[in-house]
JSON list of C-alpha atoms (C1' of nucleotides) in Angstrom, two decimals:
[
{"chain": "D", "resi": 1, "resn": "UNK", "atom": "CA", "xyz": [21.10, -111.25, 206.11]},
{"chain": "D", "resi": 2, "resn": "UNK", "atom": "CA", "xyz": [17.83, -111.18, 204.28]},
{"chain": "D", "resi": 3, "resn": "UNK", "atom": "CA", "xyz": [15.64, -110.94, 207.34]},
{"chain": "D", "resi": 4, "resn": "UNK", "atom": "CA", "xyz": [17.52, -108.20, 209.16]},
{"chain": "D", "resi": 5, "resn": "UNK", "atom": "CA", "xyz": [15.10, -105.46, 210.21]},
{"chain": "D", "resi": 6, "resn": "UNK", "atom": "CA", "xyz": [15.60, -102.34, 208.14]},
{"chain": "D", "resi": 7, "resn": "UNK", "atom": "CA", "xyz": [15.64, -98.68, 209.10]},
{"chain": "D", "resi": 8, "resn": "UNK", "atom": "CA", "xyz": [11.97, -98.30, 208.24]},
{"chain": "D", "resi": 9, "resn": "UNK", "atom": "CA", "xyz": [10.99, -100.66, 211.03]},
{"chain": "D", "resi": 10, "resn": "UNK", "atom": "CA", "xyz": [12.54, -98.44, 213.68]},
{"chain": "D", "resi": 11, "resn": "UNK", "atom": "CA", "xyz": [11.70, -94.96, 212.40]},
{"chain": "D", "resi": 12, "resn": "UNK", "atom": "CA", "xyz": [8.04, -95.23, 213.30]},
{"chain": "D", "resi": 13, "resn": "UNK", "atom": "CA", "xyz": [5.91, -94.39, 216.32]},
{"chain": "D", "resi": 14, "resn": "UNK", "atom": "CA", "xyz": [7.68, -95.49, 219.50]},
{"chain": "D", "resi": 15, "resn": "UNK", "atom": "CA", "xyz": [4.71, -97.25, 221.12]},
{"chain": "D", "resi": 16, "resn": "UNK", "atom": "CA", "xyz": [4.08, -99.18, 217.91]},
{"chain": "D", "resi": 17, "resn": "UNK", "atom": "CA", "xyz": [7.73, -100.24, 217.66]},
{"chain": "D", "resi": 18, "resn": "UNK", "atom": "CA", "xyz": [7.75, -101.24, 221.34]},
{"chain": "D", "resi": 19, "resn": "UNK", "atom": "CA", "xyz": [4.85, -103.61, 220.69]},
{"chain": "D", "resi": 20, "resn": "UNK", "atom": "CA", "xyz": [6.18, -104.94, 217.40]},
{"chain": "D", "resi": 21, "resn": "UNK", "atom": "CA", "xyz": [9.60, -105.66, 218.91]},
{"chain": "D", "resi": 22, "resn": "UNK", "atom": "CA", "xyz": [7.94, -108.47, 220.87]},
{"chain": "D", "resi": 23, "resn": "UNK", "atom": "CA", "xyz": [8.77, -111.78, 219.19]},
{"chain": "D", "resi": 24, "resn": "UNK", "atom": "CA", "xyz": [11.70, -110.35, 217.20]},
{"chain": "D", "resi": 25, "resn": "UNK", "atom": "CA", "xyz": [15.11, -112.03, 217.42]},
{"chain": "D", "resi": 26, "resn": "UNK", "atom": "CA", "xyz": [18.22, -110.29, 218.68]},
{"chain": "D", "resi": 27, "resn": "UNK", "atom": "CA", "xyz": [21.27, -111.77, 216.97]},
{"chain": "D", "resi": 28, "resn": "UNK", "atom": "CA", "xyz": [24.59, -111.24, 218.73]},
{"chain": "D", "resi": 29, "resn": "UNK", "atom": "CA", "xyz": [27.69, -112.39, 216.86]},
{"chain": "D", "resi": 30, "resn": "UNK", "atom": "CA", "xyz": [30.76, -113.12, 218.96]},
{"chain": "D", "resi": 31, "resn": "UNK", "atom": "CA", "xyz": [33.77, -114.25, 216.98]},
{"chain": "D", "resi": 32, "resn": "UNK", "atom": "CA", "xyz": [32.34, -117.07, 214.84]},
{"chain": "D", "resi": 33, "resn": "UNK", "atom": "CA", "xyz": [29.44, -117.83, 217.12]},
{"chain": "D", "resi": 34, "resn": "UNK", "atom": "CA", "xyz": [25.93, -116.51, 217.56]},
{"chain": "D", "resi": 35, "resn": "UNK", "atom": "CA", "xyz": [23.73, -115.79, 220.54]},
{"chain": "D", "resi": 36, "resn": "UNK", "atom": "CA", "xyz": [20.04, -115.54, 219.73]},
{"chain": "D", "resi": 37, "resn": "UNK", "atom": "CA", "xyz": [17.28, -114.24, 221.99]},
{"chain": "D", "resi": 38, "resn": "UNK", "atom": "CA", "xyz": [13.59, -113.57, 221.37]},
{"chain": "D", "resi": 39, "resn": "UNK", "atom": "CA", "xyz": [12.35, -110.27, 222.77]},
{"chain": "D", "resi": 40, "resn": "UNK", "atom": "CA", "xyz": [9.50, -110.91, 225.23]},
{"chain": "D", "resi": 41, "resn": "UNK", "atom": "CA", "xyz": [9.28, -107.63, 227.21]},
{"chain": "D", "resi": 42, "resn": "UNK", "atom": "CA", "xyz": [9.79, -103.95, 226.32]},
{"chain": "D", "resi": 43, "resn": "UNK", "atom": "CA", "xyz": [9.14, -100.48, 227.69]},
{"chain": "D", "resi": 44, "resn": "UNK", "atom": "CA", "xyz": [8.65, -97.26, 225.70]},
{"chain": "D", "resi": 45, "resn": "UNK", "atom": "CA", "xyz": [10.22, -93.97, 226.77]},
{"chain": "D", "resi": 46, "resn": "UNK", "atom": "CA", "xyz": [8.68, -91.01, 225.01]},
{"chain": "D", "resi": 47, "resn": "UNK", "atom": "CA", "xyz": [11.40, -88.37, 225.18]},
{"chain": "D", "resi": 48, "resn": "UNK", "atom": "CA", "xyz": [10.76, -84.75, 226.23]},
{"chain": "D", "resi": 49, "resn": "UNK", "atom": "CA", "xyz": [7.16, -85.23, 227.35]},
{"chain": "D", "resi": 50, "resn": "UNK", "atom": "CA", "xyz": [7.87, -88.25, 229.58]},
{"chain": "D", "resi": 51, "resn": "UNK", "atom": "CA", "xyz": [9.22, -87.56, 233.06]},
{"chain": "D", "resi": 52, "resn": "UNK", "atom": "CA", "xyz": [10.59, -91.11, 233.26]},
{"chain": "D", "resi": 53, "resn": "UNK", "atom": "CA", "xyz": [12.73, -90.46, 230.19]},
{"chain": "D", "resi": 54, "resn": "UNK", "atom": "CA", "xyz": [16.35, -89.35, 230.39]},
{"chain": "D", "resi": 55, "resn": "UNK", "atom": "CA", "xyz": [15.55, -86.69, 227.79]},
{"chain": "D", "resi": 56, "resn": "UNK", "atom": "CA", "xyz": [12.62, -85.23, 229.73]},
{"chain": "D", "resi": 57, "resn": "UNK", "atom": "CA", "xyz": [12.14, -81.57, 228.84]},
{"chain": "D", "resi": 58, "resn": "UNK", "atom": "CA", "xyz": [14.80, -81.91, 226.14]},
{"chain": "D", "resi": 59, "resn": "UNK", "atom": "CA", "xyz": [17.54, -82.55, 228.64]},
{"chain": "D", "resi": 60, "resn": "UNK", "atom": "CA", "xyz": [20.75, -83.35, 226.80]},
{"chain": "D", "resi": 61, "resn": "UNK", "atom": "CA", "xyz": [23.74, -84.93, 228.52]},
{"chain": "D", "resi": 62, "resn": "UNK", "atom": "CA", "xyz": [26.77, -86.87, 227.41]},
{"chain": "D", "resi": 63, "resn": "UNK", "atom": "CA", "xyz": [25.03, -90.02, 228.59]},
{"chain": "D", "resi": 64, "resn": "UNK", "atom": "CA", "xyz": [21.72, -89.66, 226.76]},
{"chain": "D", "resi": 65, "resn": "UNK", "atom": "CA", "xyz": [23.03, -88.27, 223.46]},
{"chain": "D", "resi": 66, "resn": "UNK", "atom": "CA", "xyz": [22.49, -91.60, 221.68]},
{"chain": "D", "resi": 67, "resn": "UNK", "atom": "CA", "xyz": [18.75, -91.29, 222.36]},
{"chain": "D", "resi": 68, "resn": "UNK", "atom": "CA", "xyz": [18.66, -88.57, 219.73]},
{"chain": "D", "resi": 69, "resn": "UNK", "atom": "CA", "xyz": [19.96, -90.82, 216.94]},
{"chain": "D", "resi": 70, "resn": "UNK", "atom": "CA", "xyz": [17.46, -91.92, 214.34]},
{"chain": "D", "resi": 71, "resn": "UNK", "atom": "CA", "xyz": [15.59, -95.19, 214.85]},
{"chain": "D", "resi": 72, "resn": "UNK", "atom": "CA", "xyz": [17.61, -98.41, 214.89]},
{"chain": "D", "resi": 73, "resn": "UNK", "atom": "CA", "xyz": [20.56, -97.36, 217.03]},
{"chain": "D", "resi": 74, "resn": "UNK", "atom": "CA", "xyz": [21.58, -98.61, 220.47]},
{"chain": "D", "resi": 75, "resn": "UNK", "atom": "CA", "xyz": [21.35, -96.37, 223.52]},
{"chain": "D", "resi": 76, "resn": "UNK", "atom": "CA", "xyz": [23.06, -98.26, 226.33]},
{"chain": "D", "resi": 77, "resn": "UNK", "atom": "CA", "xyz": [23.81, -96.91, 229.80]},
{"chain": "D", "resi": 78, "resn": "UNK", "atom": "CA", "xyz": [24.91, -98.17, 233.20]},
{"chain": "D", "resi": 79, "resn": "UNK", "atom": "CA", "xyz": [22.24, -98.23, 235.89]},
{"chain": "D", "resi": 80, "resn": "UNK", "atom": "CA", "xyz": [22.84, -98.35, 239.64]},
{"chain": "D", "resi": 81, "resn": "UNK", "atom": "CA", "xyz": [26.53, -98.53, 238.83]},
{"chain": "D", "resi": 82, "resn": "UNK", "atom": "CA", "xyz": [26.22, -102.22, 237.99]},
{"chain": "D", "resi": 83, "resn": "UNK", "atom": "CA", "xyz": [23.78, -103.06, 235.22]},
{"chain": "D", "resi": 84, "resn": "UNK", "atom": "CA", "xyz": [23.76, -102.13, 231.55]},
{"chain": "D", "resi": 85, "resn": "UNK", "atom": "CA", "xyz": [20.40, -101.27, 230.03]},
{"chain": "D", "resi": 86, "resn": "UNK", "atom": "CA", "xyz": [19.81, -101.97, 226.34]},
{"chain": "D", "resi": 87, "resn": "UNK", "atom": "CA", "xyz": [17.63, -99.41, 224.56]},
{"chain": "D", "resi": 88, "resn": "UNK", "atom": "CA", "xyz": [16.75, -99.24, 220.88]},
{"chain": "D", "resi": 89, "resn": "UNK", "atom": "CA", "xyz": [16.12, -95.80, 219.44]},
{"chain": "D", "resi": 90, "resn": "UNK", "atom": "CA", "xyz": [12.96, -95.15, 217.49]},
{"chain": "D", "resi": 91, "resn": "UNK", "atom": "CA", "xyz": [11.42, -92.43, 215.36]},
{"chain": "D", "resi": 92, "resn": "UNK", "atom": "CA", "xyz": [13.30, -89.84, 213.35]},
{"chain": "D", "resi": 93, "resn": "UNK", "atom": "CA", "xyz": [16.67, -88.25, 213.92]},
{"chain": "D", "resi": 94, "resn": "UNK", "atom": "CA", "xyz": [16.73, -85.81, 216.87]},
{"chain": "D", "resi": 95, "resn": "UNK", "atom": "CA", "xyz": [13.59, -87.36, 218.37]},
{"chain": "D", "resi": 96, "resn": "UNK", "atom": "CA", "xyz": [14.86, -88.73, 221.70]},
{"chain": "D", "resi": 97, "resn": "UNK", "atom": "CA", "xyz": [12.49, -91.67, 222.03]},
{"chain": "D", "resi": 98, "resn": "UNK", "atom": "CA", "xyz": [13.52, -95.26, 222.61]},
{"chain": "D", "resi": 99, "resn": "UNK", "atom": "CA", "xyz": [12.47, -98.71, 223.73]},
{"chain": "D", "resi": 100, "resn": "UNK", "atom": "CA", "xyz": [14.06, -100.47, 226.70]},
{"chain": "D", "resi": 101, "resn": "UNK", "atom": "CA", "xyz": [14.48, -104.21, 226.15]},
{"chain": "D", "resi": 102, "resn": "UNK", "atom": "CA", "xyz": [13.56, -105.70, 229.54]},
{"chain": "D", "resi": 103, "resn": "UNK", "atom": "CA", "xyz": [13.62, -109.43, 228.86]},
{"chain": "D", "resi": 104, "resn": "UNK", "atom": "CA", "xyz": [14.48, -111.96, 226.16]},
{"chain": "D", "resi": 105, "resn": "UNK", "atom": "CA", "xyz": [14.04, -115.70, 225.77]},
{"chain": "D", "resi": 106, "resn": "UNK", "atom": "CA", "xyz": [17.26, -117.54, 224.82]},
{"chain": "D", "resi": 107, "resn": "UNK", "atom": "CA", "xyz": [16.80, -119.57, 221.64]},
{"chain": "D", "resi": 108, "resn": "UNK", "atom": "CA", "xyz": [18.67, -122.85, 221.80]},
{"chain": "D", "resi": 109, "resn": "UNK", "atom": "CA", "xyz": [18.60, -123.71, 218.15]},
{"chain": "D", "resi": 110, "resn": "UNK", "atom": "CA", "xyz": [19.59, -121.24, 215.52]},
{"chain": "D", "resi": 111, "resn": "UNK", "atom": "CA", "xyz": [16.33, -121.18, 213.66]},
{"chain": "D", "resi": 112, "resn": "UNK", "atom": "CA", "xyz": [16.60, -117.96, 211.76]},
{"chain": "D", "resi": 113, "resn": "UNK", "atom": "CA", "xyz": [15.46, -118.43, 208.20]},
{"chain": "D", "resi": 114, "resn": "UNK", "atom": "CA", "xyz": [17.68, -117.70, 205.23]},
{"chain": "D", "resi": 115, "resn": "UNK", "atom": "CA", "xyz": [20.86, -117.65, 207.22]},
{"chain": "D", "resi": 116, "resn": "UNK", "atom": "CA", "xyz": [23.18, -120.54, 206.59]},
{"chain": "D", "resi": 117, "resn": "UNK", "atom": "CA", "xyz": [26.02, -120.97, 208.96]},
{"chain": "D", "resi": 118, "resn": "UNK", "atom": "CA", "xyz": [29.32, -121.45, 207.15]},
{"chain": "D", "resi": 119, "resn": "UNK", "atom": "CA", "xyz": [31.18, -124.63, 208.01]},
{"chain": "D", "resi": 120, "resn": "UNK", "atom": "CA", "xyz": [32.86, -124.46, 211.37]},
{"chain": "D", "resi": 121, "resn": "UNK", "atom": "CA", "xyz": [30.47, -121.88, 212.72]},
{"chain": "D", "resi": 122, "resn": "UNK", "atom": "CA", "xyz": [28.09, -122.78, 215.46]},
{"chain": "D", "resi": 123, "resn": "UNK", "atom": "CA", "xyz": [25.73, -121.17, 217.88]},
{"chain": "D", "resi": 124, "resn": "UNK", "atom": "CA", "xyz": [26.87, -120.52, 221.40]},
{"chain": "D", "resi": 125, "resn": "UNK", "atom": "CA", "xyz": [25.77, -123.17, 223.82]},
{"chain": "D", "resi": 126, "resn": "UNK", "atom": "CA", "xyz": [23.55, -121.83, 226.54]},
{"chain": "D", "resi": 127, "resn": "UNK", "atom": "CA", "xyz": [25.45, -122.68, 229.66]},
{"chain": "D", "resi": 128, "resn": "UNK", "atom": "CA", "xyz": [24.58, -122.16, 233.28]},
{"chain": "D", "resi": 129, "resn": "UNK", "atom": "CA", "xyz": [26.85, -122.33, 236.31]},
{"chain": "D", "resi": 130, "resn": "UNK", "atom": "CA", "xyz": [24.90, -125.45, 237.33]},
{"chain": "D", "resi": 131, "resn": "UNK", "atom": "CA", "xyz": [25.42, -127.34, 234.09]},
{"chain": "D", "resi": 132, "resn": "UNK", "atom": "CA", "xyz": [29.02, -126.23, 233.99]},
{"chain": "D", "resi": 133, "resn": "UNK", "atom": "CA", "xyz": [29.55, -127.47, 237.50]},
{"chain": "D", "resi": 134, "resn": "UNK", "atom": "CA", "xyz": [27.79, -130.75, 236.70]},
{"chain": "D", "resi": 135, "resn": "UNK", "atom": "CA", "xyz": [27.34, -131.27, 240.40]},
{"chain": "D", "resi": 136, "resn": "UNK", "atom": "CA", "xyz": [24.32, -132.76, 242.13]},
{"chain": "D", "resi": 137, "resn": "UNK", "atom": "CA", "xyz": [21.20, -133.53, 240.12]},
{"chain": "D", "resi": 138, "resn": "UNK", "atom": "CA", "xyz": [18.94, -130.89, 241.62]},
{"chain": "D", "resi": 139, "resn": "UNK", "atom": "CA", "xyz": [19.28, -127.53, 239.89]},
{"chain": "D", "resi": 140, "resn": "UNK", "atom": "CA", "xyz": [19.43, -124.58, 242.24]},
{"chain": "D", "resi": 141, "resn": "UNK", "atom": "CA", "xyz": [16.62, -122.19, 241.30]},
{"chain": "D", "resi": 142, "resn": "UNK", "atom": "CA", "xyz": [19.00, -119.29, 240.87]},
{"chain": "D", "resi": 143, "resn": "UNK", "atom": "CA", "xyz": [20.80, -121.19, 238.12]},
{"chain": "D", "resi": 144, "resn": "UNK", "atom": "CA", "xyz": [17.72, -121.80, 236.00]},
{"chain": "D", "resi": 145, "resn": "UNK", "atom": "CA", "xyz": [18.05, -120.63, 232.42]},
{"chain": "D", "resi": 146, "resn": "UNK", "atom": "CA", "xyz": [15.19, -118.19, 232.77]},
{"chain": "D", "resi": 147, "resn": "UNK", "atom": "CA", "xyz": [17.17, -116.29, 235.36]},
{"chain": "D", "resi": 148, "resn": "UNK", "atom": "CA", "xyz": [19.83, -115.49, 232.78]},
{"chain": "D", "resi": 149, "resn": "UNK", "atom": "CA", "xyz": [17.76, -113.11, 230.67]},
{"chain": "D", "resi": 150, "resn": "UNK", "atom": "CA", "xyz": [14.57, -112.17, 232.58]},
{"chain": "D", "resi": 151, "resn": "UNK", "atom": "CA", "xyz": [15.62, -108.62, 233.38]},
{"chain": "D", "resi": 152, "resn": "UNK", "atom": "CA", "xyz": [17.20, -105.66, 231.56]},
{"chain": "D", "resi": 153, "resn": "UNK", "atom": "CA", "xyz": [20.53, -105.95, 233.36]},
{"chain": "D", "resi": 154, "resn": "UNK", "atom": "CA", "xyz": [20.72, -109.71, 233.09]},
{"chain": "D", "resi": 155, "resn": "UNK", "atom": "CA", "xyz": [20.05, -109.88, 229.36]},
{"chain": "D", "resi": 156, "resn": "UNK", "atom": "CA", "xyz": [22.90, -107.43, 228.72]},
{"chain": "D", "resi": 157, "resn": "UNK", "atom": "CA", "xyz": [25.21, -109.73, 230.69]},
{"chain": "D", "resi": 158, "resn": "UNK", "atom": "CA", "xyz": [24.06, -112.73, 228.67]},
{"chain": "D", "resi": 159, "resn": "UNK", "atom": "CA", "xyz": [24.44, -110.94, 225.33]},
{"chain": "D", "resi": 160, "resn": "UNK", "atom": "CA", "xyz": [27.78, -109.52, 226.46]},
{"chain": "D", "resi": 161, "resn": "UNK", "atom": "CA", "xyz": [26.78, -105.91, 225.83]},
{"chain": "D", "resi": 162, "resn": "UNK", "atom": "CA", "xyz": [28.53, -102.93, 227.36]},
{"chain": "D", "resi": 163, "resn": "UNK", "atom": "CA", "xyz": [29.50, -99.33, 226.71]},
{"chain": "D", "resi": 164, "resn": "UNK", "atom": "CA", "xyz": [31.28, -100.30, 223.49]},
{"chain": "D", "resi": 165, "resn": "UNK", "atom": "CA", "xyz": [27.83, -100.70, 221.91]},
{"chain": "D", "resi": 166, "resn": "UNK", "atom": "CA", "xyz": [26.88, -97.10, 222.63]},
{"chain": "D", "resi": 167, "resn": "UNK", "atom": "CA", "xyz": [25.40, -95.65, 219.42]},
{"chain": "D", "resi": 168, "resn": "UNK", "atom": "CA", "xyz": [25.79, -98.94, 217.48]},
{"chain": "D", "resi": 169, "resn": "UNK", "atom": "CA", "xyz": [23.62, -99.09, 214.36]},
{"chain": "D", "resi": 170, "resn": "UNK", "atom": "CA", "xyz": [21.46, -102.23, 214.31]},
{"chain": "D", "resi": 171, "resn": "UNK", "atom": "CA", "xyz": [20.90, -101.78, 210.59]},
{"chain": "D", "resi": 172, "resn": "UNK", "atom": "CA", "xyz": [24.58, -102.08, 209.65]},
{"chain": "D", "resi": 173, "resn": "UNK", "atom": "CA", "xyz": [26.40, -103.60, 212.65]},
{"chain": "D", "resi": 174, "resn": "UNK", "atom": "CA", "xyz": [28.32, -106.82, 212.13]},
{"chain": "D", "resi": 175, "resn": "UNK", "atom": "CA", "xyz": [28.07, -107.88, 215.78]},
{"chain": "D", "resi": 176, "resn": "UNK", "atom": "CA", "xyz": [24.44, -107.23, 216.71]},
{"chain": "D", "resi": 177, "resn": "UNK", "atom": "CA", "xyz": [21.20, -106.87, 214.80]},
{"chain": "D", "resi": 178, "resn": "UNK", "atom": "CA", "xyz": [17.51, -107.80, 214.84]},
{"chain": "D", "resi": 179, "resn": "UNK", "atom": "CA", "xyz": [15.67, -110.21, 212.60]},
{"chain": "D", "resi": 180, "resn": "UNK", "atom": "CA", "xyz": [12.04, -110.99, 212.02]},
{"chain": "D", "resi": 181, "resn": "UNK", "atom": "CA", "xyz": [10.78, -113.53, 214.50]},
{"chain": "D", "resi": 182, "resn": "UNK", "atom": "CA", "xyz": [7.51, -114.94, 215.73]},
{"chain": "D", "resi": 183, "resn": "UNK", "atom": "CA", "xyz": [4.30, -113.13, 214.94]},
{"chain": "D", "resi": 184, "resn": "UNK", "atom": "CA", "xyz": [2.74, -111.99, 218.18]},
{"chain": "D", "resi": 185, "resn": "UNK", "atom": "CA", "xyz": [-1.01, -111.48, 218.06]},
{"chain": "D", "resi": 186, "resn": "UNK", "atom": "CA", "xyz": [-2.50, -108.40, 219.77]},
{"chain": "D", "resi": 187, "resn": "UNK", "atom": "CA", "xyz": [-4.33, -110.68, 222.20]},
{"chain": "D", "resi": 188, "resn": "UNK", "atom": "CA", "xyz": [-0.99, -112.06, 223.40]},
{"chain": "D", "resi": 189, "resn": "UNK", "atom": "CA", "xyz": [0.34, -108.61, 224.30]},
{"chain": "D", "resi": 190, "resn": "UNK", "atom": "CA", "xyz": [-0.15, -107.32, 227.83]},
{"chain": "D", "resi": 191, "resn": "UNK", "atom": "CA", "xyz": [0.30, -103.59, 228.51]},
{"chain": "D", "resi": 192, "resn": "UNK", "atom": "CA", "xyz": [1.06, -102.42, 232.06]},
{"chain": "D", "resi": 193, "resn": "UNK", "atom": "CA", "xyz": [2.76, -99.67, 234.02]},
{"chain": "D", "resi": 194, "resn": "UNK", "atom": "CA", "xyz": [6.53, -99.42, 233.63]},
{"chain": "D", "resi": 195, "resn": "UNK", "atom": "CA", "xyz": [8.90, -100.73, 236.30]},
{"chain": "D", "resi": 196, "resn": "UNK", "atom": "CA", "xyz": [11.08, -98.70, 238.66]},
{"chain": "D", "resi": 197, "resn": "UNK", "atom": "CA", "xyz": [9.96, -95.16, 237.85]},
{"chain": "D", "resi": 198, "resn": "UNK", "atom": "CA", "xyz": [7.91, -94.18, 240.90]},
{"chain": "D", "resi": 199, "resn": "UNK", "atom": "CA", "xyz": [9.34, -90.66, 240.73]},
{"chain": "D", "resi": 200, "resn": "UNK", "atom": "CA", "xyz": [7.74, -89.99, 237.33]},
{"chain": "D", "resi": 201, "resn": "UNK", "atom": "CA", "xyz": [4.48, -88.53, 238.70]},
{"chain": "D", "resi": 202, "resn": "UNK", "atom": "CA", "xyz": [1.59, -88.93, 236.22]},
{"chain": "D", "resi": 203, "resn": "UNK", "atom": "CA", "xyz": [3.89, -90.62, 233.74]},
{"chain": "D", "resi": 204, "resn": "UNK", "atom": "CA", "xyz": [4.46, -93.59, 236.01]},
{"chain": "D", "resi": 205, "resn": "UNK", "atom": "CA", "xyz": [0.90, -94.71, 235.31]},
{"chain": "D", "resi": 206, "resn": "UNK", "atom": "CA", "xyz": [1.24, -94.85, 231.53]},
{"chain": "D", "resi": 207, "resn": "UNK", "atom": "CA", "xyz": [0.73, -98.41, 230.19]},
{"chain": "D", "resi": 208, "resn": "UNK", "atom": "CA", "xyz": [3.91, -98.31, 228.16]},
{"chain": "D", "resi": 209, "resn": "UNK", "atom": "CA", "xyz": [5.36, -101.65, 229.26]},
{"chain": "D", "resi": 210, "resn": "UNK", "atom": "CA", "xyz": [4.57, -104.53, 226.94]},
{"chain": "D", "resi": 211, "resn": "UNK", "atom": "CA", "xyz": [5.14, -108.23, 227.33]},
{"chain": "D", "resi": 212, "resn": "UNK", "atom": "CA", "xyz": [4.09, -111.55, 225.84]},
{"chain": "D", "resi": 213, "resn": "UNK", "atom": "CA", "xyz": [1.33, -113.13, 227.89]},
{"chain": "D", "resi": 214, "resn": "UNK", "atom": "CA", "xyz": [2.36, -116.22, 229.87]},
{"chain": "D", "resi": 215, "resn": "UNK", "atom": "CA", "xyz": [5.95, -116.10, 228.65]},
{"chain": "D", "resi": 216, "resn": "UNK", "atom": "CA", "xyz": [8.14, -117.45, 231.50]},
{"chain": "D", "resi": 217, "resn": "UNK", "atom": "CA", "xyz": [11.03, -115.12, 230.66]},
{"chain": "D", "resi": 218, "resn": "UNK", "atom": "CA", "xyz": [9.16, -111.90, 231.49]},
{"chain": "D", "resi": 219, "resn": "UNK", "atom": "CA", "xyz": [10.92, -110.07, 234.34]},
{"chain": "D", "resi": 220, "resn": "UNK", "atom": "CA", "xyz": [8.07, -109.53, 236.84]},
{"chain": "D", "resi": 221, "resn": "UNK", "atom": "CA", "xyz": [4.34, -110.15, 236.73]},
{"chain": "O", "resi": 1, "resn": "DG", "atom": "C1'", "xyz": [37.00, -81.12, 244.53]},
{"chain": "O", "resi": 2, "resn": "DT", "atom": "C1'", "xyz": [32.19, -83.43, 247.09]},
{"chain": "O", "resi": 3, "resn": "DA", "atom": "C1'", "xyz": [27.26, -85.17, 247.23]},
{"chain": "O", "resi": 4, "resn": "DC", "atom": "C1'", "xyz": [23.75, -87.87, 245.60]},
{"chain": "O", "resi": 5, "resn": "DA", "atom": "C1'", "xyz": [20.26, -90.33, 242.83]},
{"chain": "O", "resi": 6, "resn": "DG", "atom": "C1'", "xyz": [19.23, -94.13, 239.92]},
{"chain": "O", "resi": 7, "resn": "DA", "atom": "C1'", "xyz": [14.63, -97.40, 233.58]},
{"chain": "O", "resi": 8, "resn": "DT", "atom": "C1'", "xyz": [18.26, -103.33, 238.95]},
{"chain": "O", "resi": 9, "resn": "DT", "atom": "C1'", "xyz": [19.15, -107.32, 241.22]},
{"chain": "O", "resi": 10, "resn": "DG", "atom": "C1'", "xyz": [19.53, -111.18, 244.50]},
{"chain": "O", "resi": 11, "resn": "DA", "atom": "C1'", "xyz": [19.62, -112.37, 249.10]},
{"chain": "O", "resi": 12, "resn": "DG", "atom": "C1'", "xyz": [17.03, -112.39, 253.61]},
{"chain": "P", "resi": 1, "resn": "DT", "atom": "C1'", "xyz": [12.79, -105.25, 252.77]},
{"chain": "P", "resi": 2, "resn": "DC", "atom": "C1'", "xyz": [17.37, -103.82, 251.76]},
{"chain": "P", "resi": 3, "resn": "DA", "atom": "C1'", "xyz": [22.04, -102.92, 250.26]},
{"chain": "P", "resi": 4, "resn": "DA", "atom": "C1'", "xyz": [25.64, -103.47, 246.63]},
{"chain": "P", "resi": 5, "resn": "DT", "atom": "C1'", "xyz": [28.00, -100.41, 243.39]},
{"chain": "P", "resi": 6, "resn": "DC", "atom": "C1'", "xyz": [29.66, -96.44, 240.18]},
{"chain": "P", "resi": 7, "resn": "DT", "atom": "C1'", "xyz": [28.68, -93.00, 236.60]},
{"chain": "P", "resi": 8, "resn": "DG", "atom": "C1'", "xyz": [26.75, -88.70, 235.43]},
{"chain": "P", "resi": 9, "resn": "DT", "atom": "C1'", "xyz": [25.32, -84.51, 237.08]},
{"chain": "P", "resi": 10, "resn": "DA", "atom": "C1'", "xyz": [24.91, -80.61, 240.04]},
{"chain": "P", "resi": 11, "resn": "DC", "atom": "C1'", "xyz": [26.71, -78.53, 243.21]},
{"chain": "P", "resi": 12, "resn": "DT", "atom": "C1'", "xyz": [30.91, -75.94, 246.36]}
]
DNA sequence: GTACAGATTGAG
DNA sequence: TCAATCTGTACT
């Protein structure tokens, strides 16, 4: 696991980490198989000072406790009673800042360097209800691959993430971690307002959402 | 115990 | 545009 991102990557400034997460690979190991996705969209939540954050004004609840872990841990929570949201903690211990992963691009081939798959191991095939059904030739738009991971709730479904990952350490976990991916140039990074936080007053205008320009897996334009 | 909002999503 | 769906939180 030579290329696994180390603690030092995560324990830096949250906005910097949010930008540098773009292009990184999420590796999810399920039994003897791997799911791999490239991060293409993120949002930064800057703890106590950010009204959109769950830890605004140092609010501490049973739900948001994982936000306070040092950089490199998973803060996952259920939204609207239906969708899990994958967050990666940043900065130092007891600094409740994190990055929401809003969209990933599924990687068909396992092209992570320096990782050899032992015999008998293989990547998970990316399957869609349409391909599984093998029905008529025309693919219904709602079954397109991009619709599997182009939103924070959907990517958690695809990666099979749930409450059991609460507080998981990406630096040491055997079932999920991040590896170095494609270098994203500053010119390829678009910064905009965050999604779905209209209640956050002045904070809703902060350009703390980042995505890779022209990437088809970004959630909304 | 009850009420209610919410870092979403897909259908209409 | 709108409702599904359920946990955490703040109430009574």
